[in-house]
Coordinates of C-alpha atoms and ligand atoms in Angstrom, one line a residue:
X1 CA 19.1 -0.4 25.2
X2 CA 20.9 -2.8 27.8
X3 CA 20.1 -6.9 28.2
X4 CA 18.6 -5.4 32.0
X5 CA 16.9 -2.4 30.1
X6 CA 15.4 -5.2 27.7
X7 CA 14.7 -7.4 29.6
X8 CA 12.6 -4.8 32.2
X9 CA 10.8 -3.4 28.5
X10 CA 10.1 -6.5 27.9
X11 CA 8.8 -8.4 30.9
X12 CA 6.7 -4.8 31.7
X13 CA 4.1 -6.6 28.0
X14 CA 5.0 -10.1 29.3
X15 CA 7.1 -11.1 26.5
X16 CA 10.1 -12.3 28.5
X17 CA 10.7 -14.9 26.6
X18 CA 11.8 -12.9 23.8
X19 CA 15.6 -13.1 25.7
X20 CA 15.1 -16.9 26.2
X21 CA 18.2 -18.1 23.6
X22 CA 20.2 -14.9 24.5
X23 CA 22.9 -17.7 25.6
X24 CA 22.7 -19.2 22.4
X25 CA 23.7 -16.1 20.0
X26 CA 26.6 -14.7 18.8
X27 CA 27.5 -9.9 19.9
X28 CA 26.2 -9.0 17.0
X29 CA 22.6 -11.5 17.1
X30 CA 22.9 -10.4 20.6
X31 CA 23.0 -6.5 19.5
X32 CA 20.8 -7.0 17.2
X33 CA 17.8 -8.2 19.5
X34 CA 18.2 -5.5 22.2
X35 CA 18.2 -2.7 19.6
X36 CA 15.4 -4.6 18.2
X37 CA 13.4 -4.7 21.4
X38 CA 14.9 -0.9 21.8
X39 CA 13.2 -0.1 18.3
X40 CA 9.7 -1.9 18.3
X41 CA 6.5 -1.2 19.6
X42 CA 4.9 -3.1 21.5
X43 CA 2.0 -1.2 22.2
X44 CA 0.4 -2.5 18.9
X45 CA 0.0 -5.6 21.6
X46 CA -2.9 -3.2 23.5
X47 CA -5.5 -3.4 20.1
X48 CA -5.7 -7.3 20.2
X49 CA -9.1 -7.9 21.6
X50 CA -10.0 -4.7 19.6
X51 CA -13.2 -5.2 17.0
X52 CA -12.7 -1.8 15.5
X53 CA -14.3 1.8 16.8
X54 CA -17.9 1.8 15.2
X55 CA -18.2 3.3 11.7
X56 CA -20.1 6.6 11.7
X57 CA -23.1 7.5 9.9
X58 CA -22.9 7.3 5.1
X59 CA -23.6 9.0 2.9
X60 CA -22.6 9.3 -0.8
X61 CA -20.2 10.9 -2.9
X62 CA -20.5 12.1 -6.4
X63 CA -17.6 10.7 -8.3
X64 CA -16.4 12.7 -11.6
X65 CA -18.4 10.2 -14.4
X66 CA -16.7 8.8 -17.6
X67 CA -19.0 11.2 -19.7
X68 CA -17.8 14.3 -17.6
X69 CA -14.3 12.6 -18.6
X70 CA -14.6 13.0 -22.0
X71 CA -16.3 16.2 -22.4
X72 CA -13.2 18.0 -20.5
X73 CA -10.9 16.0 -21.5
X74 CA -8.3 18.5 -23.4
X75 CA -9.3 21.1 -20.1
X76 CA -8.2 18.4 -17.4
X77 CA -5.5 16.8 -19.5
X78 CA -2.9 20.3 -20.1
X79 CA -3.2 21.6 -16.1
X80 CA -2.8 18.1 -15.5
X81 CA 0.5 18.2 -17.4
X82 CA 1.0 21.5 -16.6
X83 CA 1.5 20.0 -12.8
X84 CA 3.3 17.6 -13.9
X85 CA 6.2 19.9 -15.9
X86 CA 6.1 22.5 -13.0
X87 CA 8.3 19.5 -11.2
X88 CA 4.8 19.3 -8.6
X89 CA 3.7 15.7 -8.9
X90 CA 5.3 13.0 -8.0
X91 CA 4.4 9.6 -8.3
X92 CA 5.1 6.8 -5.0
X93 CA 4.6 2.7 -5.2
X94 CA 3.3 0.7 -1.9
X95 CA 5.8 -2.0 -2.6
X96 CA 6.1 -3.0 1.1
X97 CA 3.1 -5.3 0.5
X98 CA 4.3 -9.5 1.8
X99 CA 2.2 -10.8 -0.9
X100 CA 1.4 -14.0 0.7
X101 CA -0.8 -15.1 -1.5
X102 CA 0.5 -15.1 -4.6
X103 CA 2.7 -17.9 -2.6
X104 CA 6.1 -16.4 -4.0
X105 CA 9.0 -15.9 -1.5
X106 CA 9.4 -12.7 -4.6
X107 CA 8.9 -8.9 -3.4
X108 CA 5.2 -9.2 -5.9
X109 CA 7.5 -6.6 -8.5
X110 CA 9.4 -9.3 -9.4
X111 CA 7.0 -11.9 -10.7
X112 CA 7.2 -12.0 -14.2
X113 CA 3.6 -11.8 -15.8
X114 CA 5.4 -12.5 -19.3
X115 CA 4.5 -15.8 -21.7
X116 CA 7.1 -15.3 -24.7
X117 CA 9.8 -13.0 -22.8
X118 CA 10.2 -11.5 -19.1
X119 CA 7.4 -9.4 -17.8
X120 CA 7.8 -8.2 -14.9
X121 CA 5.2 -7.1 -12.6
X122 CA 8.0 -3.8 -11.7
X123 CA 9.1 -3.6 -15.8
X124 CA 5.2 -3.3 -16.5
X125 CA 4.6 -0.3 -13.7
X126 CA 7.7 1.7 -14.6
X127 CA 7.2 1.2 -18.6
X128 CA 3.0 3.2 -17.2
X129 CA 5.0 5.6 -16.2
X130 CA 7.4 6.2 -19.2
X131 CA 5.0 6.8 -20.7
X132 CA 4.0 10.6 -18.8
X133 CA 7.2 11.2 -18.5
X134 CA 7.3 11.0 -22.7
X135 CA 4.3 12.9 -23.2
X136 CA 5.7 16.1 -20.3
X137 CA 9.3 15.8 -20.8
X138 CA 9.9 15.8 -17.9
X139 CA 11.2 12.9 -14.6
X140 CA 9.2 13.2 -12.2
X141 CA 10.2 11.8 -9.1
X142 CA 9.9 8.3 -8.4
X143 CA 9.4 7.3 -4.2
X144 CA 9.5 2.9 -4.0
X145 CA 8.6 1.9 -0.2
X146 CA 10.1 -0.8 0.5
X147 CA 9.9 -3.3 3.8
X148 CA 12.7 -4.7 5.9
X149 CA 12.1 -8.3 4.3
X150 CA 11.9 -6.9 0.9
X151 CA 14.4 -3.9 0.6
X152 CA 17.2 -5.4 -0.7
X153 CA 16.4 -8.0 -3.3
X154 CA 13.9 -5.2 -4.6
X155 CA 16.9 -2.5 -5.0
X156 CA 19.0 -5.1 -6.1
X157 CA 16.9 -6.1 -9.2
X158 CA 16.0 -2.5 -10.1
X159 CA 19.8 -2.2 -10.3
X160 CA 19.8 -5.0 -12.2
X161 CA 17.0 -4.1 -15.1
X162 CA 19.0 -0.8 -15.0
X163 CA 15.8 1.1 -14.0
X164 CA 14.1 -0.7 -16.6
X165 CA 15.3 2.8 -19.0
X166 CA 14.0 5.2 -16.0
X167 CA 16.1 7.8 -15.1
X168 CA 17.9 6.1 -12.2
X169 CA 18.9 9.8 -10.0
X170 CA 14.7 9.8 -9.6
X171 CA 14.2 7.1 -8.2
X172 CA 14.1 7.1 -3.9
X173 CA 13.8 4.1 -2.3
X174 CA 12.7 3.9 1.8
X175 CA 11.7 1.2 4.1
X176 CA 8.2 0.7 5.6
X177 CA 8.1 0.4 9.4
X178 CA 7.4 -2.6 10.9
X179 CA 4.5 -3.9 13.5
X180 CA 5.4 -6.5 16.4
X181 CA 3.4 -10.6 15.2
X182 CA 2.0 -12.7 18.0
X183 CA -0.7 -15.3 18.7
X184 CA -3.5 -14.8 19.4
X185 CA -3.2 -14.2 23.0
X186 CA -0.8 -11.4 22.8
X187 CA 2.5 -13.8 22.9
X188 CA 5.3 -12.0 20.6
X189 CA 6.1 -14.7 17.9
X190 CA 10.0 -15.2 17.7
X191 CA 10.8 -15.4 13.9
X192 CA 14.3 -16.3 14.7
X193 CA 16.4 -17.3 17.9
X194 CA 17.5 -13.9 18.2
X195 CA 14.8 -12.6 15.9
X196 CA 11.0 -10.9 17.2
X197 CA 8.8 -11.8 14.3
X198 CA 7.3 -8.4 12.6
X199 CA 5.4 -7.4 9.6
X200 CA 4.7 -4.6 8.1
X201 CA 2.7 -1.7 9.7
X202 CA -0.4 -1.6 6.9
X203 CA -0.3 0.3 3.1
X204 CA -0.9 4.1 5.3
X205 CA 2.5 3.3 6.9
X206 CA 3.6 5.5 4.1
X207 CA 3.8 8.6 5.1
X208 CA 5.1 8.8 8.1
X209 CA 7.8 5.6 6.9
X210 CA 8.4 8.2 4.0
X211 CA 9.1 11.3 6.6
X212 CA 11.3 8.7 9.7
X213 CA 13.2 8.1 5.8
X214 CA 13.9 11.4 5.9
X215 CA 11.9 12.1 3.0
X216 CA 9.9 15.4 3.9
X217 CA 13.2 17.5 3.0
X218 CA 13.0 15.9 -0.9
X219 CA 9.4 16.9 -1.1
X220 CA 10.0 20.6 0.1
X221 CA 13.1 21.0 -1.9
X222 CA 11.9 20.0 -5.3
X223 CA 8.1 21.7 -4.3
X224 CA 6.2 18.3 -4.3
X225 CA 2.8 19.3 -3.5
X226 CA 0.9 16.2 -4.9
X227 CA 1.7 12.4 -4.2
X228 CA 0.3 9.7 -6.8
X229 CA 0.9 7.1 -4.3
X230 CA -0.2 3.3 -6.7
X231 CA -0.3 -0.4 -5.6
X232 CA 2.7 -2.5 -6.6
X233 CA -0.2 -5.1 -8.1
X234 CA -2.6 -3.1 -10.7
X235 CA -0.5 -3.5 -13.8
X236 CA -2.7 -1.7 -16.4
X237 CA -3.0 1.3 -13.6
X238 CA -1.9 4.2 -15.8
X239 CA -0.1 6.2 -13.1
X240 CA 0.4 10.4 -13.2
X241 CA -2.4 9.9 -15.8
X242 CA -2.5 13.6 -17.0
X243 CA -6.8 13.8 -17.5
X244 CA -6.9 12.3 -13.3
X245 CA -4.4 14.8 -11.9
X246 CA -5.6 18.4 -13.7
X247 CA -8.9 16.9 -12.6
X248 CA -8.0 16.3 -9.0
X249 CA -5.6 19.7 -9.1
X250 CA -9.0 21.9 -10.7
X251 CA -11.7 20.7 -8.0
X252 CA -9.2 21.9 -5.3
X253 CA -9.9 18.5 -3.1
X254 CA -7.3 17.0 -0.9
X255 CA -7.4 14.0 -2.6
X256 CA -8.4 12.7 -5.8
X257 CA -9.1 8.7 -5.9
X258 CA -9.3 6.4 -9.1
X259 CA -12.5 4.4 -9.0
X260 CA -14.6 1.6 -11.7
X261 CA -17.8 1.4 -11.8
X262 CA -19.5 -1.8 -9.9
X263 CA -20.0 -5.1 -11.7
X264 CA -22.9 -5.1 -9.1
X265 CA -24.5 -4.0 -6.4
X266 CA -23.2 -6.3 -4.5
X267 CA -19.3 -6.6 -5.6
X268 CA -16.4 -6.8 -3.1
X269 CA -14.8 -4.0 -3.5
X270 CA -14.8 -0.6 -0.8
X271 CA -16.7 2.3 -2.5
X272 CA -16.1 5.8 -2.0
X273 CA -18.6 7.7 -0.1
X274 CA -18.7 9.6 2.4
X275 CA -18.6 9.5 6.9
X276 CA -19.9 11.7 9.0
X277 CA -19.3 14.5 6.3
X278 CA -15.4 13.8 5.7
X279 CA -14.2 11.0 2.7
X280 CA -14.5 7.5 3.4
X281 CA -14.7 4.0 2.4
X282 CA -17.2 1.4 3.0
X283 CA -16.0 -2.0 2.8
X284 CA -19.0 -4.3 0.7
X285 CA -19.6 -6.4 3.5
X286 CA -21.0 -3.3 5.8
X287 CA -23.7 -1.4 3.1
X288 CA -27.2 -2.4 3.9
X289 CA -30.0 -3.1 1.7
X290 CA -31.1 0.5 1.8
X291 CA -27.6 1.5 0.6
X292 CA -26.9 -0.6 -2.0
X293 CA -30.8 0.5 -3.7
X294 CA -30.1 4.1 -2.7
X295 CA -29.7 5.6 -6.2
X296 CA -28.2 8.8 -7.4
X297 CA -30.0 11.8 -9.4
X298 CA -29.8 9.8 -12.9
X299 CA -31.0 6.5 -11.0
X300 CA -28.2 4.7 -11.0
X301 CA -26.9 3.5 -8.0
X302 CA -25.5 5.7 -5.4
X303 CA -23.0 4.1 -4.0
X304 CA -21.7 3.0 -7.2
X305 CA -17.4 3.6 -7.3
X306 CA -15.1 1.3 -6.3
X307 CA -11.5 2.0 -5.3
X308 CA -8.5 0.8 -6.6
X309 CA -5.7 2.0 -4.5
X310 CA -5.2 4.6 -6.7
X311 CA -4.7 8.7 -5.3
X312 CA -3.3 12.0 -5.8
X313 CA -2.5 12.8 -2.1
X314 CA -2.4 16.8 -1.8
X315 CA 1.1 16.4 0.2
X316 CA -0.3 20.3 2.2
X317 CA -2.5 18.1 3.9
X318 CA -0.4 15.3 4.7
X319 CA 0.1 16.6 8.2
X320 CA -2.9 15.5 9.3
X321 CA -2.3 11.9 8.3
X322 CA 0.4 11.3 10.9
X323 CA 0.8 7.7 12.9
X324 CA -1.3 8.3 15.8
X325 CA -4.0 9.4 14.3
X326 CA -4.6 6.0 12.4
X327 CA -6.3 2.9 13.6
X328 CA -4.5 -0.1 14.7
X329 CA -6.2 -2.9 12.1
X330 CA -5.8 -6.2 13.4
X331 CA -5.3 -8.9 10.6
X332 CA -5.5 -12.9 11.6
X333 CA -3.0 -14.5 9.0
X334 CA 0.0 -17.3 9.0
X335 CA 3.1 -16.4 11.3
X336 CA 6.3 -18.8 10.4
X337 CA 7.4 -18.7 13.8
X338 CA 10.5 -21.1 15.7
X339 CA 8.6 -23.5 18.3
X340 CA 9.6 -23.8 22.2
X341 CA 12.4 -26.3 21.1
X342 CA 14.1 -23.7 18.4
X343 CA 12.7 -25.6 15.2
X344 CA 11.1 -23.3 12.3
X345 CA 7.3 -23.9 12.0
X346 CA 4.9 -22.2 9.0
X347 CA 1.8 -23.1 9.7
X348 CA -0.5 -23.7 7.3
X349 CA -3.8 -21.4 9.0
X350 CA -4.1 -18.8 10.6
X351 CA -1.8 -19.1 14.1
X352 CA -2.1 -15.5 14.7
X353 CA -1.9 -11.7 14.6
X354 CA 0.0 -8.6 12.5
X355 CA -1.6 -4.9 12.9
X356 CA -1.5 -2.7 9.8
X357 CA -2.6 0.5 8.9
X358 CA -5.1 1.6 6.7
X359 CA -5.2 3.9 3.1
X360 CA -8.9 3.8 4.0
X361 CA -8.6 6.1 7.1
X362 CA -6.6 8.1 5.7
X363 CA -8.4 9.1 3.9
X364 CA -10.9 9.6 6.0
X365 CA -8.6 12.1 7.9
X366 CA -8.4 14.6 5.3
X367 CA -11.3 17.3 4.3
X368 CA -12.5 16.1 0.4
X369 CA -11.8 13.5 -1.7
X370 CA -12.9 13.6 -5.6
X371 CA -13.6 9.3 -6.5
X372 CA -12.8 9.8 -10.9
X373 CA -13.9 7.0 -13.0
X374 CA -11.4 5.0 -14.8
X375 CA -12.8 1.8 -17.9
X376 CA -12.2 -0.8 -15.6
X377 CA -10.9 -2.9 -18.5
X378 CA -8.6 -0.2 -19.6
X379 CA -6.9 0.2 -15.7
X380 CA -7.7 -2.3 -12.9
X381 CA -6.2 -5.6 -13.2
X382 CA -4.7 -6.1 -9.6
X383 CA -3.4 -9.6 -8.8
X384 CA -3.8 -10.5 -5.8
X385 CA -4.1 -15.1 -6.2
X386 CA -2.1 -17.4 -8.6
X387 CA -5.4 -18.2 -10.9
X388 CA -9.0 -17.1 -10.5
X389 CA -10.2 -13.9 -9.5
X390 CA -7.5 -10.8 -10.1
X391 CA -5.0 -13.5 -10.8
X392 CA -1.4 -13.8 -12.7
X393 CA -4.3 -14.9 -15.7
X394 CA -6.6 -12.4 -15.4
X395 CA -4.3 -9.5 -15.9
X396 CA -3.1 -11.5 -18.2
X397 CA -5.9 -11.5 -20.3
X398 CA -6.2 -7.9 -19.3
X399 CA -3.4 -6.9 -21.1
X400 CA -3.5 -9.0 -24.6
X401 CA -6.3 -7.2 -24.4
X402 CA -5.3 -3.7 -24.4
X403 CA -2.8 -4.7 -26.4
X404 CA 0.4 -5.8 -24.6
X405 CA 2.4 -8.3 -25.5
X406 CA 3.2 -11.1 -23.0
Ligands
LIG1 P1 -3.0 -6.2 -0.1 O1 -3.5 -5.7 0.9 O2 -3.4 -6.5 -2.0 O3 -1.6 -7.1 0.1 O4 -1.3 -5.3 -0.7 P2 0.3 -7.4 -0.5 O5 0.7 -7.6 1.1 O6 0.5 -7.3 -1.6 O7 -0.5 -9.3 -0.2 P3 -1.7 -10.0 0.5 O8 -2.8 -10.1 1.7 O9 -0.5 -10.6 1.5 O10 -1.3 -11.5 0.0 C1 -1.9 -3.8 -1.5 C2 -1.2 -2.9 -1.9 O11 -0.1 -2.1 -0.2 C3 0.8 -3.4 -0.4 C4 1.3 -4.1 -1.4 O12 2.8 -4.0 -1.5 C5 0.1 -3.6 -2.5 O13 1.0 -3.0 -3.6 N1 1.3 -3.0 0.8 C6 0.9 -4.0 1.6 C7 3.0 -2.7 1.8 O14 3.0 -1.3 1.2 N2 2.9 -2.4 3.1 C8 2.6 -3.2 3.7 O15 2.2 -3.4 4.8 C9 0.6 -3.6 3.5

């Protein structure tokens, strides 16, 4: 794209200020900015006043609970191990987020939660996956999604740590797509004189970003039928858990979702359910009193299982989940920018909007879902904050309870 074309595109979106410092840039910076203007999809800016589409009619979705899992343990385990050994299962680590709440400028997975020795978040996750590699005798294909902001640092860290013992040729990194950031009136922020502010486009960006990176070929060549997608910040989770894989495969559903029993009816977690008859997640603030009081056949709360961002997707169904079918969610965030004098500003309060696609919208496109119960104290130690709830502190405590030396 040349200057005139960029100028025209920006004018159409009322964003001409993006070229304000063009003359001060080096030739390479000018070329980068023109390329960014060409690549960026500004249509997200149309959504700034959207409050989300109305939700449908919710109904409960039964989970496979612990007692059933225990009774069928051998059957589920054998089915899962077989699926892994046939090379049909891959793992996909979502590590494109900014981890802003942790207050570190490095990728979240590089955070060291060790006490007496280094114990990085990435290391905990790889360690968990290596247990399954050992049990199955199979090097599971591992995809790691990064973003433009943390890609180089993440790859360099894995190299430096020798992939924490994982087989390097079984790991593929790819970058997720970015979305532009703007102020509350829709004016794009600039993070540098030659760069529009952008942020990763949300945790549902993984499938389309993976295809854009050309990785559909690996799925096909290796005959991968299931992808276990998991978040970077849950250091206790089991990845490619054979019983979970076996249960999902045998249930013949579009997606399996690991869930934990809620601690209280009003706990702040998204709950697996049906919406207009299709799998969905109802947010805690959308639960009516009537839904909180509803009971299942056993007399237990009917909306009782919260999601922990650990899903097993059937690849054959993923074509239903391309970018254009997923809603954009508008999120208020603190966005660093340069002001009209070209000075960098790090806001202390949210000063603008970013746009994200969320995995819950992905789930809703799929035909069917099996919620699969896991024990919270054994599999759920998310690290969102430095202290307090879902923090480095609480995760350390849970790791210790589970016999992990820190
Ligand atoms: P969160 O939604 O908690 O976001 O991520 P975050 O970026 O880690 O943290 P905050 O809110 O900025 O503090 C849930 C999971 O989804 C991934 C994250 O890396 C984490 O594993 N994620 C999130 C992405 O991969 N890309 C995104 O655009 C957003």
